[in-house]
């Protein structure tokens, strides 16, 4: 009955039906730079800092779906899963890839640590395989640069993994607005220069 447009879509994409627009990307992609609160919402992640006048909505995860529940976790080795979304070294798309790879190299070069971990670097991998790895994961690394969590964090928490990410005060404010109280996501707060240290911890 109502068409939900993404932030990049013009109202012509509603094909004459009533519409609303949901903002879940950075403002460089928004067709409206000053979205109206009566017509738009924003996800309770990093984009919310650019539109504090909009109602915040959750990024929902189907926690009862078998793909999103904890799986068998090994007692012998710690499974670490990483699914990078960007390899950029600067700007908003810098998502701590170089720092995460450096942390992995340090772990794999440590003869005492290497036999104790399995590191899964998943790129160009079907979603079903990614979720299977997350169900078995002890630790998942989201990204530790932008100050925002992503669906990686929510999906991995649902699978019972410890998640390394960095949630800054602006994103924390969006989460608190969403929940109606000051609440923190149960993640291991990790800046990009803390990835190795926190993996060791």
PDB file of C-alpha atoms in Angstrom:
ATOM      1  CA  UNK A   1       0.000   0.000   0.000  1.00  0.00           C
ATOM      2  CA  UNK A   2       2.935   2.337   0.712  1.00  0.00           C
ATOM      3  CA  UNK A   3       6.174   2.256  -1.245  1.00  0.00           C
ATOM      4  CA  UNK A   4       9.350   2.523   0.850  1.00  0.00           C
ATOM      5  CA  UNK A   5      12.015   4.240  -1.208  1.00  0.00           C
ATOM      6  CA  UNK A   6      15.714   4.077  -0.420  1.00  0.00           C
ATOM      7  CA  UNK A   7      17.512   7.375   0.081  1.00  0.00           C
ATOM      8  CA  UNK A   8      18.821   7.292  -3.493  1.00  0.00           C
ATOM      9  CA  UNK A   9      15.422   6.847  -5.193  1.00  0.00           C
ATOM     10  CA  UNK A  10      13.271   9.639  -6.550  1.00  0.00           C
ATOM     11  CA  UNK A  11       9.533   9.760  -5.886  1.00  0.00           C
ATOM     12  CA  UNK A  12       8.890   8.659  -9.486  1.00  0.00           C
ATOM     13  CA  UNK A  13       9.907   5.168  -8.293  1.00  0.00           C
ATOM     14  CA  UNK A  14       6.710   5.048  -6.215  1.00  0.00           C
ATOM     15  CA  UNK A  15       4.699   4.940  -9.482  1.00  0.00           C
ATOM     16  CA  UNK A  16       2.001   7.217  -8.085  1.00  0.00           C
ATOM     17  CA  UNK A  17       1.486   5.294  -4.836  1.00  0.00           C
ATOM     18  CA  UNK A  18       1.907   6.840  -1.366  1.00  0.00           C
ATOM     19  CA  UNK A  19       5.560   6.703  -0.386  1.00  0.00           C
ATOM     20  CA  UNK A  20       8.046   7.170   2.413  1.00  0.00           C
ATOM     21  CA  UNK A  21      11.825   7.199   2.243  1.00  0.00           C
ATOM     22  CA  UNK A  22      14.248   5.296   4.485  1.00  0.00           C
ATOM     23  CA  UNK A  23      17.855   6.490   4.840  1.00  0.00           C
ATOM     24  CA  UNK A  24      20.383   3.734   5.492  1.00  0.00           C
ATOM     25  CA  UNK A  25      23.412   5.061   3.589  1.00  0.00           C
ATOM     26  CA  UNK A  26      25.745   8.034   3.907  1.00  0.00           C
ATOM     27  CA  UNK A  27      24.348  11.439   2.793  1.00  0.00           C
ATOM     28  CA  UNK A  28      26.448  11.580  -0.379  1.00  0.00           C
ATOM     29  CA  UNK A  29      23.891   9.182  -1.853  1.00  0.00           C
ATOM     30  CA  UNK A  30      20.750  10.919  -0.568  1.00  0.00           C
ATOM     31  CA  UNK A  31      18.486  12.422  -3.216  1.00  0.00           C
ATOM     32  CA  UNK A  32      17.127  14.812  -0.538  1.00  0.00           C
ATOM     33  CA  UNK A  33      19.828  16.500   1.494  1.00  0.00           C
ATOM     34  CA  UNK A  34      17.308  17.721   4.070  1.00  0.00           C
ATOM     35  CA  UNK A  35      14.707  14.955   4.352  1.00  0.00           C
ATOM     36  CA  UNK A  36      11.353  15.798   5.906  1.00  0.00           C
ATOM     37  CA  UNK A  37      10.488  14.092   9.188  1.00  0.00           C
ATOM     38  CA  UNK A  38       6.903  13.623   7.990  1.00  0.00           C
ATOM     39  CA  UNK A  39       8.066  11.619   4.994  1.00  0.00           C
ATOM     40  CA  UNK A  40      11.336   9.918   6.016  1.00  0.00           C
ATOM     41  CA  UNK A  41      13.062   7.673   8.557  1.00  0.00           C
ATOM     42  CA  UNK A  42      16.700   6.787   9.205  1.00  0.00           C
ATOM     43  CA  UNK A  43      18.388   3.592  10.371  1.00  0.00           C
ATOM     44  CA  UNK A  44      19.765   3.709  13.938  1.00  0.00           C
ATOM     45  CA  UNK A  45      23.338   3.473  12.743  1.00  0.00           C
ATOM     46  CA  UNK A  46      25.814   6.043  11.433  1.00  0.00           C
ATOM     47  CA  UNK A  47      23.403   7.773   8.969  1.00  0.00           C
ATOM     48  CA  UNK A  48      21.298   8.961  11.930  1.00  0.00           C
ATOM     49  CA  UNK A  49      23.952  11.565  12.805  1.00  0.00           C
ATOM     50  CA  UNK A  50      23.115  13.392   9.581  1.00  0.00           C
ATOM     51  CA  UNK A  51      19.368  13.501  10.187  1.00  0.00           C
ATOM     52  CA  UNK A  52      18.579  13.915  13.880  1.00  0.00           C
ATOM     53  CA  UNK A  53      15.137  15.257  12.945  1.00  0.00           C
ATOM     54  CA  UNK A  54      14.078  11.844  11.581  1.00  0.00           C
ATOM     55  CA  UNK A  55      12.637   8.941  13.527  1.00  0.00           C
ATOM     56  CA  UNK A  56      15.152   6.111  13.887  1.00  0.00           C
ATOM     57  CA  UNK A  57      14.316   2.536  12.923  1.00  0.00           C
ATOM     58  CA  UNK A  58      16.134  -0.691  13.750  1.00  0.00           C
ATOM     59  CA  UNK A  59      18.058  -2.791  11.302  1.00  0.00           C
ATOM     60  CA  UNK A  60      16.056  -5.964  11.933  1.00  0.00           C
ATOM     61  CA  UNK A  61      17.521  -9.471  12.163  1.00  0.00           C
ATOM     62  CA  UNK A  62      15.270 -12.576  12.061  1.00  0.00           C
ATOM     63  CA  UNK A  63      16.647 -14.119  15.273  1.00  0.00           C
ATOM     64  CA  UNK A  64      14.350 -17.179  15.067  1.00  0.00           C
ATOM     65  CA  UNK A  65      15.549 -18.088  11.572  1.00  0.00           C
ATOM     66  CA  UNK A  66      17.916 -21.114  11.795  1.00  0.00           C
ATOM     67  CA  UNK A  67      20.558 -19.170   9.861  1.00  0.00           C
ATOM     68  CA  UNK A  68      20.777 -16.617  12.681  1.00  0.00           C
ATOM     69  CA  UNK A  69      21.069 -18.843  15.760  1.00  0.00           C
ATOM     70  CA  UNK A  70      24.296 -20.024  17.427  1.00  0.00           C
ATOM     71  CA  UNK A  71      25.828 -23.172  15.988  1.00  0.00           C
ATOM     72  CA  UNK A  72      28.340 -25.677  17.283  1.00  0.00           C
ATOM     73  CA  UNK A  73      31.465 -23.867  18.430  1.00  0.00           C
ATOM     74  CA  UNK A  74      34.767 -25.718  18.624  1.00  0.00           C
ATOM     75  CA  UNK A  75      36.424 -26.242  21.993  1.00  0.00           C
ATOM     76  CA  UNK A  76      39.808 -26.847  20.359  1.00  0.00           C
ATOM     77  CA  UNK A  77      40.339 -23.680  18.329  1.00  0.00           C
ATOM     78  CA  UNK A  78      38.982 -20.140  18.340  1.00  0.00           C
ATOM     79  CA  UNK A  79      37.201 -19.361  15.072  1.00  0.00           C
ATOM     80  CA  UNK A  80      37.616 -15.760  13.923  1.00  0.00           C
ATOM     81  CA  UNK A  81      35.454 -14.606  10.998  1.00  0.00           C
ATOM     82  CA  UNK A  82      35.985 -11.468   8.942  1.00  0.00           C
ATOM     83  CA  UNK A  83      33.949 -10.397   5.901  1.00  0.00           C
ATOM     84  CA  UNK A  84      35.442  -7.116   4.665  1.00  0.00           C
ATOM     85  CA  UNK A  85      33.152  -4.733   2.810  1.00  0.00           C
ATOM     86  CA  UNK A  86      35.836  -2.285   1.694  1.00  0.00           C
ATOM     87  CA  UNK A  87      39.596  -2.297   1.250  1.00  0.00           C
ATOM     88  CA  UNK A  88      39.828   1.482   0.965  1.00  0.00           C
ATOM     89  CA  UNK A  89      42.668   3.097   2.904  1.00  0.00           C
ATOM     90  CA  UNK A  90      41.009   6.478   3.478  1.00  0.00           C
ATOM     91  CA  UNK A  91      37.725   8.336   3.660  1.00  0.00           C
ATOM     92  CA  UNK A  92      34.311   7.125   4.794  1.00  0.00           C
ATOM     93  CA  UNK A  93      34.798   3.766   3.063  1.00  0.00           C
ATOM     94  CA  UNK A  94      37.910   3.048   5.141  1.00  0.00           C
ATOM     95  CA  UNK A  95      36.613   0.149   7.191  1.00  0.00           C
ATOM     96  CA  UNK A  96      39.771  -0.976   9.049  1.00  0.00           C
ATOM     97  CA  UNK A  97      40.775  -3.567   6.445  1.00  0.00           C
ATOM     98  CA  UNK A  98      44.535  -2.768   6.596  1.00  0.00           C
ATOM     99  CA  UNK A  99      44.514  -2.868  10.417  1.00  0.00           C
ATOM    100  CA  UNK A 100      42.579  -6.132  10.524  1.00  0.00           C
ATOM    101  CA  UNK A 101      44.939  -7.776   8.033  1.00  0.00           C
ATOM    102  CA  UNK A 102      47.932  -6.568  10.072  1.00  0.00           C
ATOM    103  CA  UNK A 103      46.397  -8.094  13.210  1.00  0.00           C
ATOM    104  CA  UNK A 104      45.896 -11.406  11.372  1.00  0.00           C
ATOM    105  CA  UNK A 105      49.508 -11.396  10.157  1.00  0.00           C
ATOM    106  CA  UNK A 106      50.734 -10.816  13.713  1.00  0.00           C
ATOM    107  CA  UNK A 107      48.632 -13.706  15.018  1.00  0.00           C
ATOM    108  CA  UNK A 108      49.681 -16.080  12.234  1.00  0.00           C
ATOM    109  CA  UNK A 109      53.358 -15.178  12.748  1.00  0.00           C
ATOM    110  CA  UNK A 110      53.104 -16.009  16.462  1.00  0.00           C
ATOM    111  CA  UNK A 111      54.078 -19.677  16.802  1.00  0.00           C
ATOM    112  CA  UNK A 112      52.266 -19.933  20.157  1.00  0.00           C
ATOM    113  CA  UNK A 113      49.005 -18.403  18.880  1.00  0.00           C
ATOM    114  CA  UNK A 114      48.767 -19.805  15.369  1.00  0.00           C
ATOM    115  CA  UNK A 115      47.764 -23.368  16.369  1.00  0.00           C
ATOM    116  CA  UNK A 116      44.987 -22.013  18.601  1.00  0.00           C
ATOM    117  CA  UNK A 117      42.966 -20.144  15.964  1.00  0.00           C
ATOM    118  CA  UNK A 118      41.215 -20.536  12.650  1.00  0.00           C
ATOM    119  CA  UNK A 119      40.913 -17.289  10.702  1.00  0.00           C
ATOM    120  CA  UNK A 120      38.200 -17.132   8.050  1.00  0.00           C
ATOM    121  CA  UNK A 121      38.611 -14.222   5.630  1.00  0.00           C
ATOM    122  CA  UNK A 122      35.456 -14.435   3.519  1.00  0.00           C
ATOM    123  CA  UNK A 123      35.246 -12.388   0.336  1.00  0.00           C
ATOM    124  CA  UNK A 124      32.893 -12.908  -2.617  1.00  0.00           C
ATOM    125  CA  UNK A 125      31.186 -15.606  -0.563  1.00  0.00           C
ATOM    126  CA  UNK A 126      27.475 -16.482  -0.712  1.00  0.00           C
ATOM    127  CA  UNK A 127      25.478 -15.194   2.252  1.00  0.00           C
ATOM    128  CA  UNK A 128      24.490 -18.732   3.354  1.00  0.00           C
ATOM    129  CA  UNK A 129      28.174 -19.678   3.721  1.00  0.00           C
ATOM    130  CA  UNK A 130      28.940 -16.462   5.593  1.00  0.00           C
ATOM    131  CA  UNK A 131      26.139 -17.150   8.067  1.00  0.00           C
ATOM    132  CA  UNK A 132      27.311 -20.763   8.502  1.00  0.00           C
ATOM    133  CA  UNK A 133      30.763 -19.431   9.417  1.00  0.00           C
ATOM    134  CA  UNK A 134      29.269 -16.882  11.814  1.00  0.00           C
ATOM    135  CA  UNK A 135      27.248 -19.586  13.568  1.00  0.00           C
ATOM    136  CA  UNK A 136      30.514 -21.440  14.296  1.00  0.00           C
ATOM    137  CA  UNK A 137      32.467 -18.262  15.109  1.00  0.00           C
ATOM    138  CA  UNK A 138      33.724 -17.354  18.538  1.00  0.00           C
ATOM    139  CA  UNK A 139      34.764 -13.890  17.295  1.00  0.00           C
ATOM    140  CA  UNK A 140      33.544 -11.789  14.368  1.00  0.00           C
ATOM    141  CA  UNK A 141      35.180  -8.546  13.288  1.00  0.00           C
ATOM    142  CA  UNK A 142      32.814  -5.937  11.841  1.00  0.00           C
ATOM    143  CA  UNK A 143      34.774  -2.753  11.120  1.00  0.00           C
ATOM    144  CA  UNK A 144      36.512  -0.491  13.562  1.00  0.00           C
ATOM    145  CA  UNK A 145      36.954   2.821  11.718  1.00  0.00           C
ATOM    146  CA  UNK A 146      33.705   4.653  10.978  1.00  0.00           C
ATOM    147  CA  UNK A 147      32.108   4.565  14.431  1.00  0.00           C
ATOM    148  CA  UNK A 148      29.109   2.587  13.215  1.00  0.00           C
ATOM    149  CA  UNK A 149      28.009  -0.987  13.600  1.00  0.00           C
ATOM    150  CA  UNK A 150      26.492  -2.760  10.594  1.00  0.00           C
ATOM    151  CA  UNK A 151      24.338  -5.797   9.842  1.00  0.00           C
ATOM    152  CA  UNK A 152      27.524  -7.844  10.401  1.00  0.00           C
ATOM    153  CA  UNK A 153      27.394  -6.910  14.094  1.00  0.00           C
ATOM    154  CA  UNK A 154      23.708  -7.711  14.519  1.00  0.00           C
ATOM    155  CA  UNK A 155      23.851 -10.992  12.589  1.00  0.00           C
ATOM    156  CA  UNK A 156      26.958 -12.131  14.457  1.00  0.00           C
ATOM    157  CA  UNK A 157      25.566 -11.246  17.881  1.00  0.00           C
ATOM    158  CA  UNK A 158      22.470 -13.254  16.959  1.00  0.00           C
ATOM    159  CA  UNK A 159      24.790 -16.199  16.216  1.00  0.00           C
ATOM    160  CA  UNK A 160      26.374 -15.925  19.659  1.00  0.00           C
ATOM    161  CA  UNK A 161      29.732 -14.500  18.594  1.00  0.00           C
ATOM    162  CA  UNK A 162      31.787 -11.862  20.355  1.00  0.00           C
ATOM    163  CA  UNK A 163      31.909  -8.887  17.966  1.00  0.00           C
ATOM    164  CA  UNK A 164      34.733  -6.393  17.595  1.00  0.00           C
ATOM    165  CA  UNK A 165      33.555  -3.002  16.312  1.00  0.00           C
ATOM    166  CA  UNK A 166      33.745   0.651  17.294  1.00  0.00           C
ATOM    167  CA  UNK A 167      30.536   2.477  18.119  1.00  0.00           C
ATOM    168  CA  UNK A 168      31.125   6.212  18.509  1.00  0.00           C
ATOM    169  CA  UNK A 169      29.025   8.639  20.541  1.00  0.00           C
ATOM    170  CA  UNK A 170      26.875   9.699  17.564  1.00  0.00           C
ATOM    171  CA  UNK A 171      25.919   6.122  16.734  1.00  0.00           C
ATOM    172  CA  UNK A 172      25.416   5.403  20.436  1.00  0.00           C
ATOM    173  CA  UNK A 173      23.011   8.347  20.579  1.00  0.00           C
ATOM    174  CA  UNK A 174      21.050   6.858  17.644  1.00  0.00           C
ATOM    175  CA  UNK A 175      20.784   3.506  19.458  1.00  0.00           C
ATOM    176  CA  UNK A 176      19.615   5.267  22.632  1.00  0.00           C
ATOM    177  CA  UNK A 177      17.012   7.210  20.632  1.00  0.00           C
ATOM    178  CA  UNK A 178      15.798   3.951  19.109  1.00  0.00           C
ATOM    179  CA  UNK A 179      15.518   2.160  22.447  1.00  0.00           C
ATOM    180  CA  UNK A 180      14.128   5.148  24.341  1.00  0.00           C
ATOM    181  CA  UNK A 181      16.848   4.759  26.977  1.00  0.00           C
ATOM    182  CA  UNK A 182      20.627   4.745  27.294  1.00  0.00           C
ATOM    183  CA  UNK A 183      21.576   1.246  26.198  1.00  0.00           C
ATOM    184  CA  UNK A 184      24.717  -0.179  24.605  1.00  0.00           C
ATOM    185  CA  UNK A 185      25.049  -3.007  22.119  1.00  0.00           C
ATOM    186  CA  UNK A 186      27.019  -5.895  23.702  1.00  0.00           C
ATOM    187  CA  UNK A 187      30.109  -5.527  21.535  1.00  0.00           C
ATOM    188  CA  UNK A 188      33.803  -5.290  22.314  1.00  0.00           C
ATOM    189  CA  UNK A 189      34.535  -1.615  21.653  1.00  0.00           C
ATOM    190  CA  UNK A 190      37.563  -1.726  19.371  1.00  0.00           C
ATOM    191  CA  UNK A 191      39.278   1.096  17.518  1.00  0.00           C
ATOM    192  CA  UNK A 192      41.275   0.176  14.427  1.00  0.00           C
ATOM    193  CA  UNK A 193      44.572   0.316  16.334  1.00  0.00           C
ATOM    194  CA  UNK A 194      43.174  -2.002  19.050  1.00  0.00           C
ATOM    195  CA  UNK A 195      42.173  -4.949  16.848  1.00  0.00           C
ATOM    196  CA  UNK A 196      45.256  -7.085  17.560  1.00  0.00           C
ATOM    197  CA  UNK A 197      45.220  -6.327  21.284  1.00  0.00           C
ATOM    198  CA  UNK A 198      41.539  -7.138  21.617  1.00  0.00           C
ATOM    199  CA  UNK A 199      41.859 -10.346  19.612  1.00  0.00           C
ATOM    200  CA  UNK A 200      44.646 -11.387  21.983  1.00  0.00           C
ATOM    201  CA  UNK A 201      42.390 -10.542  24.940  1.00  0.00           C
TER     202      UNK A 201
END
